[in-house]
XYZ file of C-alpha atoms in Angstrom:
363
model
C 9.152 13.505 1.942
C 7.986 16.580 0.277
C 4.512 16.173 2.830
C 7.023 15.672 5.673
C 8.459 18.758 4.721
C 5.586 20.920 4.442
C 4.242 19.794 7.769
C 7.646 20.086 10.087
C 7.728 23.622 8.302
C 4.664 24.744 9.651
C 4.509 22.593 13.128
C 8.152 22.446 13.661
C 8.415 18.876 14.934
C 7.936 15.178 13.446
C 7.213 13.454 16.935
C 3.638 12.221 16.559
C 2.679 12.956 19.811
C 3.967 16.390 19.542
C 2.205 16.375 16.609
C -1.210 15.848 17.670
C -0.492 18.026 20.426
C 0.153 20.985 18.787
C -2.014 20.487 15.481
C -4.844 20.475 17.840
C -3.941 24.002 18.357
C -3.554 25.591 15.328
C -6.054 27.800 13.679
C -5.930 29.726 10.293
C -3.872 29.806 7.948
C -1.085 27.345 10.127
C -3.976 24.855 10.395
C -5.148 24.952 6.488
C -1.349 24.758 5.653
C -1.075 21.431 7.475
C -4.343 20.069 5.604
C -2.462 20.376 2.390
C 0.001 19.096 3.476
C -1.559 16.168 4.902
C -3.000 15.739 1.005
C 0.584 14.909 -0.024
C 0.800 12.403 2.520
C -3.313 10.739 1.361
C -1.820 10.471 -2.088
C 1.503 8.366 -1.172
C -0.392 6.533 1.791
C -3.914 5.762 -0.998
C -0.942 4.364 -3.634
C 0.487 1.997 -0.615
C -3.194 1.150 0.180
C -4.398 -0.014 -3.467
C -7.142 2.455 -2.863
C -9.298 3.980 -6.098
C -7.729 5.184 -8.001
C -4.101 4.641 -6.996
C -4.460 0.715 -6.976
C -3.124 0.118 -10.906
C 0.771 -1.676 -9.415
C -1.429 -4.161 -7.987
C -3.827 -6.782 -10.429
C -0.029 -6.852 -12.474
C 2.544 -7.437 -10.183
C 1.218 -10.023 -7.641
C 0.304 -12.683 -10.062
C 4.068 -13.181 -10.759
C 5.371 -14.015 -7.284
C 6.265 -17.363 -6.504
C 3.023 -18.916 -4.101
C 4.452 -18.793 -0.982
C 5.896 -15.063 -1.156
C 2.376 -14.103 -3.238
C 0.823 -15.112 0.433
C 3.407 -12.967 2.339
C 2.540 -10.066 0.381
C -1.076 -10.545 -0.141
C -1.170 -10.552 3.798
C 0.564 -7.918 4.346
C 2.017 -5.018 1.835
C -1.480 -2.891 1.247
C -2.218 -3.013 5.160
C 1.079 -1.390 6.073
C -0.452 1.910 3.783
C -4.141 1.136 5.504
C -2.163 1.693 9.024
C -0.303 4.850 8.081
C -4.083 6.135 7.158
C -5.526 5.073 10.489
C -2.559 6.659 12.614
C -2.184 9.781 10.298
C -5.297 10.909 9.804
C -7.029 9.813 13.223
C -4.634 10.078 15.859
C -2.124 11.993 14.625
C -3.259 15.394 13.103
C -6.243 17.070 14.985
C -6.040 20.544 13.325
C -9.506 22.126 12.584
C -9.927 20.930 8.892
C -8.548 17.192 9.278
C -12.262 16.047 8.321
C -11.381 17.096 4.633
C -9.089 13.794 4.464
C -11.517 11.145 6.477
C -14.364 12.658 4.223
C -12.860 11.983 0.717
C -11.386 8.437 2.275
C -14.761 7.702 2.410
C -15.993 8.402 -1.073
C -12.574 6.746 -2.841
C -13.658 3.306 -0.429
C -17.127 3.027 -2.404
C -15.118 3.405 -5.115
C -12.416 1.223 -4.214
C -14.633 -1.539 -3.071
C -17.287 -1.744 -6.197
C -14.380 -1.160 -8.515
C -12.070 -3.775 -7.139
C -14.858 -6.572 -7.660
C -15.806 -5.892 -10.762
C -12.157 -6.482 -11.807
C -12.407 -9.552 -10.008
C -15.089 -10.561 -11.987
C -13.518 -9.904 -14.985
C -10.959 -12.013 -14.988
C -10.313 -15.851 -15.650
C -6.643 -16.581 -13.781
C -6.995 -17.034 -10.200
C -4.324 -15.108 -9.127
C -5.667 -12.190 -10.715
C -8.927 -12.548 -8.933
C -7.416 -12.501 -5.753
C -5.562 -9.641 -6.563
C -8.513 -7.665 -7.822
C -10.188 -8.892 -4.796
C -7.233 -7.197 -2.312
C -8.066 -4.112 -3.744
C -12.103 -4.263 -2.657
C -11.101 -5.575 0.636
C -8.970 -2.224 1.369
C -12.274 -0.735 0.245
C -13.495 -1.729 3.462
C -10.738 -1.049 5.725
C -10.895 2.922 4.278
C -14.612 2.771 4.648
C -14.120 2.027 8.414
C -11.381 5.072 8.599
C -13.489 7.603 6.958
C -16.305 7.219 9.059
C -14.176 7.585 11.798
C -14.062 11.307 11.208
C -17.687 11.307 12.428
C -18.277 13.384 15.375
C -20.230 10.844 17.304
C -17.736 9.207 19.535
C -19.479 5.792 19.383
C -19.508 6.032 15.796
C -15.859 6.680 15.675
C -15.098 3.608 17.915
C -16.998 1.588 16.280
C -15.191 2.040 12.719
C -11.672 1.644 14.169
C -12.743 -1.039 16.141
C -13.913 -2.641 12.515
C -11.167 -1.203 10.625
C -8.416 -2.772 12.834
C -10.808 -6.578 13.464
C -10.742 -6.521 9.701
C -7.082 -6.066 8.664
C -6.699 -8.916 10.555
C -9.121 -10.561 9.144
C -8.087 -9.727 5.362
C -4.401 -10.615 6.193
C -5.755 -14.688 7.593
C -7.669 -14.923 4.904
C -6.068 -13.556 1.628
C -3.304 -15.475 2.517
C -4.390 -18.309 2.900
C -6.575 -17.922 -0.599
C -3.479 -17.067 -2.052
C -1.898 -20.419 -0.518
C -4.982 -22.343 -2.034
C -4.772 -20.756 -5.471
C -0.595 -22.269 -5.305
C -2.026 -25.112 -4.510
C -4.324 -25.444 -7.128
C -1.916 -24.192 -9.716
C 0.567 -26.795 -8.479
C -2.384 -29.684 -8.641
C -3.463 -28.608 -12.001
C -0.670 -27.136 -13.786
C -2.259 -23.956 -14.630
C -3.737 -20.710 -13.409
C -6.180 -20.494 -15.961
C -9.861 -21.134 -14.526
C -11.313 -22.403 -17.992
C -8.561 -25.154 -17.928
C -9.120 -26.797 -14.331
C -11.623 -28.769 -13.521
C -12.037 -31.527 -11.263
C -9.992 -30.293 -7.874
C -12.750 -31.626 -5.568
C -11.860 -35.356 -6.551
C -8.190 -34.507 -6.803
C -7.598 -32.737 -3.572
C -10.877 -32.813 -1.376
C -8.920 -31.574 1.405
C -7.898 -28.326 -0.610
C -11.461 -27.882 -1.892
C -12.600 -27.521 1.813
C -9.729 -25.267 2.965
C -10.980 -22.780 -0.190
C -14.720 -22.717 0.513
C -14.116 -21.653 4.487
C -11.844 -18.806 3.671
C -14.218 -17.763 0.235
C -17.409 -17.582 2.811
C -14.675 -15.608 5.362
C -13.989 -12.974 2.569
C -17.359 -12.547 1.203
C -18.596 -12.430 4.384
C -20.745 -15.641 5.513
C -20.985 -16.402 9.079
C -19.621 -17.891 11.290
C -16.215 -16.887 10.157
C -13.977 -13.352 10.986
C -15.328 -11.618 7.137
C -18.863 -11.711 8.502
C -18.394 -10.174 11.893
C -15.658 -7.735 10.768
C -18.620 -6.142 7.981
C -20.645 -6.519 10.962
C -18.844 -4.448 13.006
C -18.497 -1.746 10.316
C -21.590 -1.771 8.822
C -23.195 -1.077 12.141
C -20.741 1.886 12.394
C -22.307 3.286 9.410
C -26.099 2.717 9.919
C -25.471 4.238 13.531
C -24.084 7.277 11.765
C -26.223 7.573 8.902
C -24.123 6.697 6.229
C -26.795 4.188 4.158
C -25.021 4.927 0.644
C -21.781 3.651 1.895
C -23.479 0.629 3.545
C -25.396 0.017 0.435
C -22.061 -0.358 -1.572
C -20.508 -2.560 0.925
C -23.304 -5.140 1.006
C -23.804 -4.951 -2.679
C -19.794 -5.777 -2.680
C -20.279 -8.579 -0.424
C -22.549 -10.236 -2.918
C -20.351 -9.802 -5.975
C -17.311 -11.155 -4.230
C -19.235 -14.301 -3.704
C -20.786 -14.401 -6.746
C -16.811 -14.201 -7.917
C -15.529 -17.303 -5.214
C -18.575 -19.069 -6.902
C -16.777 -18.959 -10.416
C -13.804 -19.885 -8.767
C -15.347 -22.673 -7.306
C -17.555 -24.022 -10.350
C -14.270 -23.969 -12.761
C -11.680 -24.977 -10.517
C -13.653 -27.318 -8.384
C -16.780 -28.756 -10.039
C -16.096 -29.316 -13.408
C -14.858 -32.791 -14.474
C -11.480 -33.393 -14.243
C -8.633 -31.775 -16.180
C -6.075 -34.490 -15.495
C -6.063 -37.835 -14.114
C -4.096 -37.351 -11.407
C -2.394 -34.535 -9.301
C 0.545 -32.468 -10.066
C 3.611 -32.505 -8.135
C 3.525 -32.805 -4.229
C 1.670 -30.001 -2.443
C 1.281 -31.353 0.861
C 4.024 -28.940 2.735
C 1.464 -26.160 1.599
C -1.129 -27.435 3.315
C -0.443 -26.887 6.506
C 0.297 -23.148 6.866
C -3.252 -22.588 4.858
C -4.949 -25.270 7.471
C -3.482 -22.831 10.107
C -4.888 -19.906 8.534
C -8.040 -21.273 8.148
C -8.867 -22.774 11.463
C -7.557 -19.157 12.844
C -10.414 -17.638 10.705
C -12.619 -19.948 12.110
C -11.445 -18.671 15.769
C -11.635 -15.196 14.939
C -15.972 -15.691 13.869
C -16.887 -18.218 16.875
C -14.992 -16.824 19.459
C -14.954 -13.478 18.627
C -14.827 -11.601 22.132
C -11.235 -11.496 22.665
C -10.454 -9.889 19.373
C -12.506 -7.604 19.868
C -12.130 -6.597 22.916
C -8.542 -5.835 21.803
C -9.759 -3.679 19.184
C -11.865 -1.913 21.315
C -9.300 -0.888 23.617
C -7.121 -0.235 20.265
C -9.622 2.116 18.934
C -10.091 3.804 22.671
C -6.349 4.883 22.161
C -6.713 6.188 18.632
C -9.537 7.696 18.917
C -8.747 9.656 22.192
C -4.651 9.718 21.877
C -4.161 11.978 25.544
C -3.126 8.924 27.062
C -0.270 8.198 23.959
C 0.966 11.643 24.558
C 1.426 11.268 27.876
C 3.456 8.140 27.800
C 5.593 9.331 25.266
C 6.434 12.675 26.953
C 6.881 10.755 30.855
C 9.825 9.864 29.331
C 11.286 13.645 28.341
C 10.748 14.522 32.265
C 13.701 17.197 33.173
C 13.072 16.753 36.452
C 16.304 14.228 36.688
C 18.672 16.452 34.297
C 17.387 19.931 36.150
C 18.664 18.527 39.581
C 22.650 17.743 37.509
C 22.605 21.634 35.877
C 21.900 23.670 39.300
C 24.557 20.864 41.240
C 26.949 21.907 38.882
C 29.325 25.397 38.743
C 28.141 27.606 35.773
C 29.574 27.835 32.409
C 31.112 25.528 30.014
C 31.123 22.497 32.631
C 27.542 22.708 33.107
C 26.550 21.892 29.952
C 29.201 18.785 29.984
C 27.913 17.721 33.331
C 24.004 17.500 31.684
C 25.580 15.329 28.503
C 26.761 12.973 30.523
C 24.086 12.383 32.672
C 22.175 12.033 29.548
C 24.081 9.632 28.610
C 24.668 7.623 31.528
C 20.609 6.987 31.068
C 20.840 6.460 27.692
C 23.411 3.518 28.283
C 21.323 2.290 31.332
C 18.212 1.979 28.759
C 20.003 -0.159 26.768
């Protein structure tokens, strides 16, 4: 609120195509004013995010959800605050200056993507991997919105193009691992790797539903997690930023290095019990779902990302957003009412109502 504040103080408007109308013309002190502000707004948007270092609510608090809300809000909660990033700090403000916030997005994703893993790897419950692991995927999805501050347009297309191709990606996917680490607690009675053992003769069918969407989030083709790195890791060999690449790769192999422990304790030890826990069947089929739409995403890719493309067209270039949004504030229609109508008092009644008469047509 207080960012809010700061920047309808100095703009004098909230609309976000108004917005990115008239931050684009600011200069001086009116356009360094707005970059503060906009800090404000990085801080609260970072914390929603799980980005480095704002990401300490997460590892805690998602291990305790029931399994079928944990995959809701594995899907879905950090991605809301990696949107507000993208719209904020691409589209939305354009004052000379708004490269200060894409440029330190892009250091905190290194940061947020190494860091996150190495949690990971810390830790011996399996929800607490795959909450460590959330936080290095929104590593990624940062990555992709700080290099869009580049000034090479195909550069900038490119990482919103990968940015939006992989939060769909990491919301498939780290649901359904979330789904598959219910279903092994339910088959094994405990979250605890070093007390599993033996899933892949209890439930083959789960074992197989885990390794697709592990190789999806560490990246192995053919699935969506290879060709959504693709996508940005092109973006930032095209413009020159090798240390970020290097980080991303390097994170690639420690999160499979990390569904490998997974896989060894949970999987491919002998068994921990004789026979399965209570009946997890009904979970099955949302994570098959998942799974085969992962699968969809990597071998038929063109579709997706043609609608990314176009996405990132928009964003990137947001003249065609303004205009749609002010077609619709055309006085034309309410111009024609005030001069057809005697002057004074009545005037001004005559224009409410014609307002209104649209308004109730809309609806």
């Amino acid at each position: 609120v207080a960012g809010v504040g700061l920047i309808y103080a100095t703009v004098g408007t909230l609309n976000m195509a108004e917005l990115a109308r008239r931050t684009a013309e600011l200069s001086g002190q009116q356009a360094a004013m707005v970059t503060t502000a906009s800090m404000v707004l990085l801080v609260v948007f970072a914390m929603k995010s799980a980005a480095f270092p704002l990401f300490f609510w997460l590892p805690d608090s998602y291990p305790i959800v029931p399994e079928g809300v944990n995959g809701y809000y594995a899907g879905l909660l950090t991605k809301v605050g990696v949107y507000s990033l993208l719209r904020i700090f691409v589209m939305v403000l354009q004052q000379p200056g708004a490269e200060l916030a894409t440029n330190i997005l892009l250091v905190l994703s290194g940061f947020t993507m190494l860091l996150g893993v190495l949690g990971a790897m810390c830790q011996w419950d399996i929800r607490k991997i795959l909450s460590w692991h959330i936080i290095s995927q929104v590593g990624y999805m940062v990555m992709g919105i700080g290099m869009a501050g580049s000034v090479d347009p195909a550069v900038v297309k490119l990482a919103i193009a990968g940015t939006l191709f992989y939060v769909v990606h990491h919301i498939v996917v780290k649901s359904c691992l979330f789904l598959v680490g219910g279903i092994v607690e339910r088959v094994s009675g405990t979250q605890k790797l070093k007390q599993m053992g033996g899933m892949l003769d209890l439930a083959p069918g789960v074992a197989a539903l885990f390794l697709v969407a592990a190789f999806s989030l560490a990246g192995m083709p053919p699935f969506s997690g290879f060709l959504s790195k693709f996508v940005l890791m092109r973006a930032g060999l095209t413009g020159h930023y090798f240390g970020i690449v290097l980080v991303s790769i390097l994170t690639s192999f420690l999160t499979l290095y990390s569904m490998a422990k997974i896989w060894s304790y949970a999987f491919w030890r002998d068994k921990s019990r004789e026979s399965a826990g209570p009946n997890y069947r009904g979970m099955m089929v949302p994570t098959s779902i998942l799974v085969a739409f992962t699968i969809l995403m990597g071998m038929w890719a063109q579709p997706f990302m043609g609608i990314a493309n176009r996405a990132a067209e928009q964003i990137n270039d947001p003249s065609e957003y303004i205009q749609v949004v002010f077609s619709h504030k055309s006085p034309s229609t309410d111009e024609h009412h005030v001069t057809a109508a005697p002057a004074g008092p009545q005037t001004a009644m005559v224009t409410i109502d014609s307002r209104t008469q649209k308004k109730g047509q809309a609806r």
